[in-house]
XYZ file of C-alpha atoms in Angstrom:
381
model
C -0.039 0.265 0.225
C 1.137 3.387 -0.895
C 0.143 6.750 0.464
C 1.931 8.052 -1.598
C 0.438 10.636 -4.478
C 0.340 9.886 -8.048
C 1.121 12.440 -10.986
C -2.665 12.677 -11.576
C -3.808 13.777 -8.507
C -0.672 15.854 -8.078
C -2.113 16.807 -11.463
C -5.519 17.442 -9.834
C -4.036 19.613 -6.682
C -2.364 21.942 -8.865
C -6.073 22.723 -11.230
C -7.699 22.703 -8.445
C -5.512 25.535 -6.294
C -4.122 27.566 -9.545
C -7.976 28.768 -9.554
C -9.243 28.852 -5.517
C -5.500 31.078 -5.862
C -6.567 33.910 -8.329
C -10.543 33.449 -7.190
C -10.747 32.494 -3.722
C -8.531 34.159 -2.100
C -8.782 34.836 2.233
C -9.448 39.352 1.441
C -12.609 37.429 -1.448
C -13.667 34.656 1.097
C -13.774 37.483 3.840
C -15.698 39.722 1.800
C -18.344 36.818 1.068
C -18.651 35.181 4.612
C -19.895 38.885 5.488
C -22.143 39.267 2.038
C -26.001 38.028 1.961
C -24.162 34.772 -0.090
C -21.841 33.067 1.617
C -21.089 29.973 -1.116
C -19.339 30.476 -4.358
C -22.157 29.088 -6.787
C -20.030 31.259 -10.234
C -16.890 29.580 -8.327
C -18.496 26.901 -8.401
C -19.943 26.512 -12.036
C -16.938 26.628 -13.486
C -15.048 23.638 -10.139
C -17.952 21.623 -11.457
C -17.768 21.540 -15.452
C -14.482 22.675 -16.706
C -12.459 20.822 -14.427
C -14.453 17.407 -13.607
C -14.579 17.746 -9.496
C -18.623 16.864 -9.107
C -18.575 14.124 -10.775
C -15.359 12.949 -9.157
C -16.740 9.842 -7.367
C -20.011 9.631 -9.721
C -18.540 7.185 -11.897
C -18.698 6.774 -15.978
C -21.214 4.965 -16.866
C -22.957 7.562 -14.833
C -21.486 11.151 -16.929
C -18.964 11.104 -13.665
C -14.490 10.773 -13.708
C -15.089 7.345 -12.200
C -12.314 7.853 -9.359
C -12.281 6.901 -6.493
C -11.728 8.403 -2.827
C -7.980 9.287 -3.352
C -8.861 11.995 -6.285
C -11.677 13.265 -4.148
C -9.690 14.183 -1.027
C -6.633 15.948 -3.399
C -10.321 18.311 -4.026
C -11.373 18.210 -0.146
C -6.452 19.076 1.354
C -6.834 21.751 -1.400
C -10.573 22.735 -0.866
C -9.623 23.160 3.151
C -6.421 25.215 2.626
C -9.049 28.511 1.199
C -11.577 27.411 3.644
C -12.958 27.309 0.139
C -17.208 28.432 0.464
C -18.938 25.492 -2.038
C -21.113 22.904 -2.163
C -18.644 19.847 -1.819
C -18.450 18.478 0.767
C -22.510 17.896 0.808
C -22.967 17.488 -2.590
C -20.801 15.735 -4.057
C -19.017 13.500 -1.440
C -21.827 12.683 1.069
C -25.514 12.903 -1.579
C -23.088 11.665 -4.135
C -21.974 8.651 -1.997
C -25.554 7.642 -0.737
C -27.112 7.414 -4.316
C -24.065 5.642 -5.589
C -25.313 1.617 -5.000
C -28.545 3.428 -6.533
C -27.230 4.128 -10.434
C -30.367 6.718 -9.449
C -30.423 9.547 -12.462
C -29.805 12.011 -10.173
C -25.876 10.898 -9.933
C -25.927 12.181 -13.702
C -27.031 16.344 -13.506
C -24.771 15.296 -10.032
C -21.829 15.458 -11.852
C -21.909 17.379 -14.220
C -23.358 20.084 -12.177
C -26.491 20.953 -13.503
C -27.508 20.671 -9.706
C -26.843 20.672 -5.948
C -28.182 17.674 -3.493
C -27.647 17.913 0.254
C -28.427 15.220 2.448
C -31.016 16.324 4.726
C -29.068 15.015 7.747
C -27.932 16.896 10.624
C -24.350 17.305 10.544
C -22.933 16.646 13.285
C -24.807 13.700 12.924
C -22.532 10.100 14.734
C -21.916 8.213 11.761
C -22.665 5.090 14.345
C -26.187 6.746 15.700
C -27.731 7.505 13.047
C -31.919 8.803 12.951
C -34.080 9.350 11.411
C -36.182 12.155 11.266
C -38.314 12.497 8.671
C -41.645 10.417 8.027
C -43.545 9.582 4.778
C -46.755 8.192 3.980
C -48.098 7.527 0.585
C -44.951 8.692 -1.097
C -44.881 12.056 1.202
C -42.886 13.721 3.387
C -43.173 15.512 6.725
C -40.667 16.190 9.953
C -38.107 18.909 10.291
C -34.375 18.371 10.417
C -31.648 20.776 11.467
C -28.107 21.896 11.208
C -28.028 20.189 7.685
C -24.962 21.897 5.883
C -25.463 22.497 2.063
C -29.506 22.575 2.107
C -29.362 26.891 1.473
C -27.600 25.875 -2.039
C -28.778 22.515 -2.636
C -31.565 21.916 -5.518
C -32.390 18.433 -4.451
C -32.960 17.399 -1.134
C -32.611 13.651 -0.451
C -35.130 12.271 2.437
C -34.043 9.433 4.972
C -36.900 8.190 5.836
C -39.164 4.682 6.083
C -36.562 2.754 6.004
C -35.157 4.433 2.235
C -34.155 7.622 0.950
C -35.877 9.972 -0.806
C -35.137 13.236 -3.450
C -37.604 16.473 -2.360
C -37.541 18.912 -5.105
C -35.808 21.693 -2.528
C -38.259 24.006 -3.152
C -40.979 22.150 -2.398
C -39.370 22.500 1.527
C -38.389 25.496 3.754
C -34.988 26.110 3.998
C -33.901 28.792 6.772
C -30.614 29.677 7.242
C -29.751 29.833 10.987
C -26.125 31.125 12.579
C -23.353 28.760 11.777
C -20.601 28.802 13.859
C -18.067 28.289 10.714
C -18.800 31.508 8.108
C -18.215 29.749 5.103
C -20.140 26.483 5.630
C -23.405 27.629 6.468
C -26.438 24.882 8.324
C -30.112 25.672 7.556
C -33.257 24.273 9.046
C -35.193 22.053 6.893
C -39.140 21.899 6.980
C -40.787 19.283 5.220
C -45.134 19.868 5.569
C -46.837 17.026 3.494
C -44.261 17.892 0.577
C -44.265 15.510 -2.798
C -40.975 13.037 -2.101
C -39.369 9.897 -5.342
C -38.212 7.376 -3.297
C -34.886 6.638 -4.542
C -35.362 3.057 -6.276
C -32.124 0.675 -4.062
C -31.710 3.291 -1.987
C -31.806 1.946 2.436
C -30.624 3.849 5.774
C -27.518 1.180 4.951
C -26.505 3.325 1.728
C -27.168 6.578 5.135
C -24.843 5.028 6.625
C -22.589 4.331 4.306
C -22.369 7.843 3.335
C -21.996 9.081 6.672
C -18.613 7.427 6.931
C -17.530 8.170 3.440
C -18.378 12.034 4.453
C -16.435 12.058 8.095
C -13.306 9.582 7.079
C -13.233 12.610 3.786
C -13.581 15.522 5.813
C -10.045 14.392 8.228
C -8.657 14.944 4.330
C -10.537 18.309 3.984
C -9.451 19.488 7.712
C -5.313 18.191 6.883
C -5.832 20.842 4.818
C -7.014 23.309 7.822
C -4.007 22.535 9.686
C -1.470 22.420 5.934
C -2.779 26.096 5.685
C -2.212 27.269 9.693
C 1.518 25.254 10.043
C 2.918 27.618 6.854
C 1.388 30.426 7.478
C 2.200 30.911 10.519
C 5.014 29.044 10.059
C 6.262 32.451 7.876
C 5.003 35.188 9.780
C 7.241 34.098 12.619
C 9.966 34.282 10.119
C 8.732 37.710 8.881
C 7.256 39.312 12.568
C 10.674 40.979 15.123
C 10.426 41.301 18.409
C 14.107 42.838 20.153
C 15.776 42.843 16.556
C 15.312 38.988 16.351
C 12.707 36.964 14.248
C 9.969 35.644 16.586
C 10.476 32.033 15.241
C 13.930 32.186 16.423
C 13.095 31.798 20.376
C 13.305 27.606 21.764
C 10.354 27.753 22.293
C 8.783 29.663 19.901
C 10.967 26.681 17.972
C 8.990 23.498 19.509
C 6.051 24.423 19.139
C 6.258 24.931 15.893
C 8.204 21.258 15.728
C 4.782 19.959 17.842
C 2.184 20.804 15.346
C 4.853 19.876 12.242
C 5.029 15.762 13.989
C 0.484 16.461 14.098
C 0.547 17.341 10.316
C 2.826 15.271 9.382
C 0.852 12.040 11.432
C -2.206 13.937 9.748
C -1.794 13.687 6.839
C -0.516 9.879 7.711
C -4.059 9.434 8.988
C -6.338 10.977 6.310
C -3.824 9.473 3.042
C -5.187 5.859 4.549
C -8.363 5.820 5.353
C -8.349 7.653 1.899
C -7.295 4.572 -0.125
C -9.220 2.403 1.931
C -12.283 3.991 0.993
C -11.270 4.261 -2.361
C -11.760 0.089 -2.769
C -15.586 1.754 -1.496
C -16.004 3.263 -4.429
C -15.222 2.876 -7.012
C -12.359 2.241 -9.846
C -9.447 5.049 -9.477
C -8.402 7.588 -11.868
C -5.918 5.470 -14.360
C -6.547 2.676 -12.328
C -5.235 0.305 -13.713
C -1.411 0.639 -12.592
C -2.653 0.938 -9.423
C -5.352 -2.076 -9.364
C -2.602 -3.568 -10.483
C -0.391 -2.224 -7.061
C -3.232 -2.812 -4.904
C -3.952 -6.847 -6.017
C 0.369 -6.513 -4.943
C -0.786 -4.906 -1.532
C -3.156 -7.323 -0.618
C -5.776 -4.415 -0.554
C -8.398 -6.106 -2.206
C -8.642 -8.408 1.178
C -9.661 -5.030 2.941
C -12.619 -5.806 4.562
C -15.389 -3.028 5.648
C -13.589 -3.276 8.807
C -10.518 -1.813 7.877
C -11.952 0.655 6.686
C -14.298 1.652 9.080
C -11.794 1.390 11.532
C -9.384 3.795 9.819
C -12.009 6.617 9.387
C -12.891 6.286 12.894
C -8.487 6.698 13.269
C -8.366 9.874 10.754
C -11.683 11.706 12.012
C -11.128 11.808 15.866
C -7.559 12.272 14.789
C -7.249 14.778 12.258
C -10.148 16.517 14.004
C -8.684 17.487 16.781
C -5.351 18.510 15.090
C -6.384 20.353 12.448
C -8.640 22.973 16.117
C -5.105 23.290 17.780
C -2.803 24.336 14.776
C -5.458 26.740 13.940
C -5.216 27.815 18.119
C -1.579 27.941 18.469
C -1.962 29.563 14.942
C -4.280 32.636 16.235
C -1.746 33.136 19.247
C 1.605 32.602 17.869
C 0.160 35.589 14.947
C -0.533 37.687 18.375
C -2.490 40.990 17.766
C -3.213 40.583 14.715
C -4.784 37.643 14.751
C -7.842 38.690 16.963
C -8.283 40.945 14.037
C -11.202 40.755 11.662
C -9.509 41.418 9.456
C -6.739 39.011 9.092
C -7.961 35.703 7.709
C -7.009 32.592 10.609
C -10.135 32.587 12.217
C -11.742 32.086 8.841
C -10.093 28.586 9.749
C -9.974 28.544 13.190
C -14.429 28.297 12.378
C -13.754 25.812 9.727
C -11.820 23.912 12.647
C -13.985 23.413 14.945
C -17.438 22.900 13.169
C -15.393 20.231 11.575
C -14.373 18.425 15.333
C -18.378 18.735 15.577
C -19.477 17.444 11.994
C -19.819 13.418 11.911
C -18.383 12.706 15.114
C -16.481 13.815 17.342
C -13.753 12.665 18.227
C -15.265 11.156 21.336
C -17.560 9.454 19.134
C -14.437 8.263 16.739
C -12.530 7.046 19.496
C -15.709 4.682 21.146
C -15.747 2.999 17.830
C -12.381 2.547 17.296
C -12.529 0.673 20.715
C -15.089 -1.114 19.421
C -12.997 -1.902 16.052
C -9.682 -3.032 17.174
C -11.018 -5.015 21.038
C -10.005 -3.270 22.849
C -11.284 -2.519 26.190
C -12.745 0.173 28.244
C -11.676 2.172 31.069
C -11.630 0.459 34.827
C -14.973 2.067 36.084
């Protein structure tokens, strides 16, 4: 098994990073989160339709790229590095993952960037304790789901109900945006009042749970991107900032703190890449998959079962959540007074890190899962 980035993954990263550098700099994101439309629809259109990121997880027969979780993770690293206000995680990862098993026709529209979808579950839901909050009767849905990410820009809402999955036109539901800690990823309350829904044939609660696990595992890569930006930006700042006629970064205490953060980020990259690699076996063949499939066979990845993938997801989400938050907090402090201002973008990263820590299962929830999956004894009461 190799966790190194392939040439194709690096090319994809370069394309996404160049576009974000041109159109999604820190100043742009700061201005956008203060507006009434935090999501950048035009940037999303370019990413989805010209670079094709929206269809990475969608098989080629449904109009997608037929890529895997590895390439998707690379995109999420770059989106996290830019705290980009885009619905990639909510539509192209969570919603698409919930539909993959069914092969529903909606996949084609999502892959082409002609529509966006949102999985109507609380963003903080645990993949291990998911419960439906909407009901269905005679094809109409009712109920209220709080703290749904991506619903405010979704054209289609995917609602788990009655043991199945239903597609509801967003115009038939009430979507009310509520205050969110993460200004770059709004959340909303979705209210369904006898809303007509179309049952997704072949999709059930198991698909929803797998989508949540996939989302949790790939969210770790976004958190890696957040941590890397905070570390690199802080390193550049302490080299330039002088106190007592010497760079702040030359003080021994600062060096030790930065070294500890660097080690944390390196470990986070290994955990996130491992989760993405194992998820790739479940989400489809990789781009240029002939060569990697052969490597995977030699590595014995085909012999891995779902338990190994779930364990890798739980490890990655628990570790990367805490690393992203720790590096962001240290970044704010090491930036001194300017780090406390609204004009400096580091607060956006701290808020993204805190919101991401809670999303799709807290570190404690995933550590509990690790204990079960690895058959570790629990603490003595």
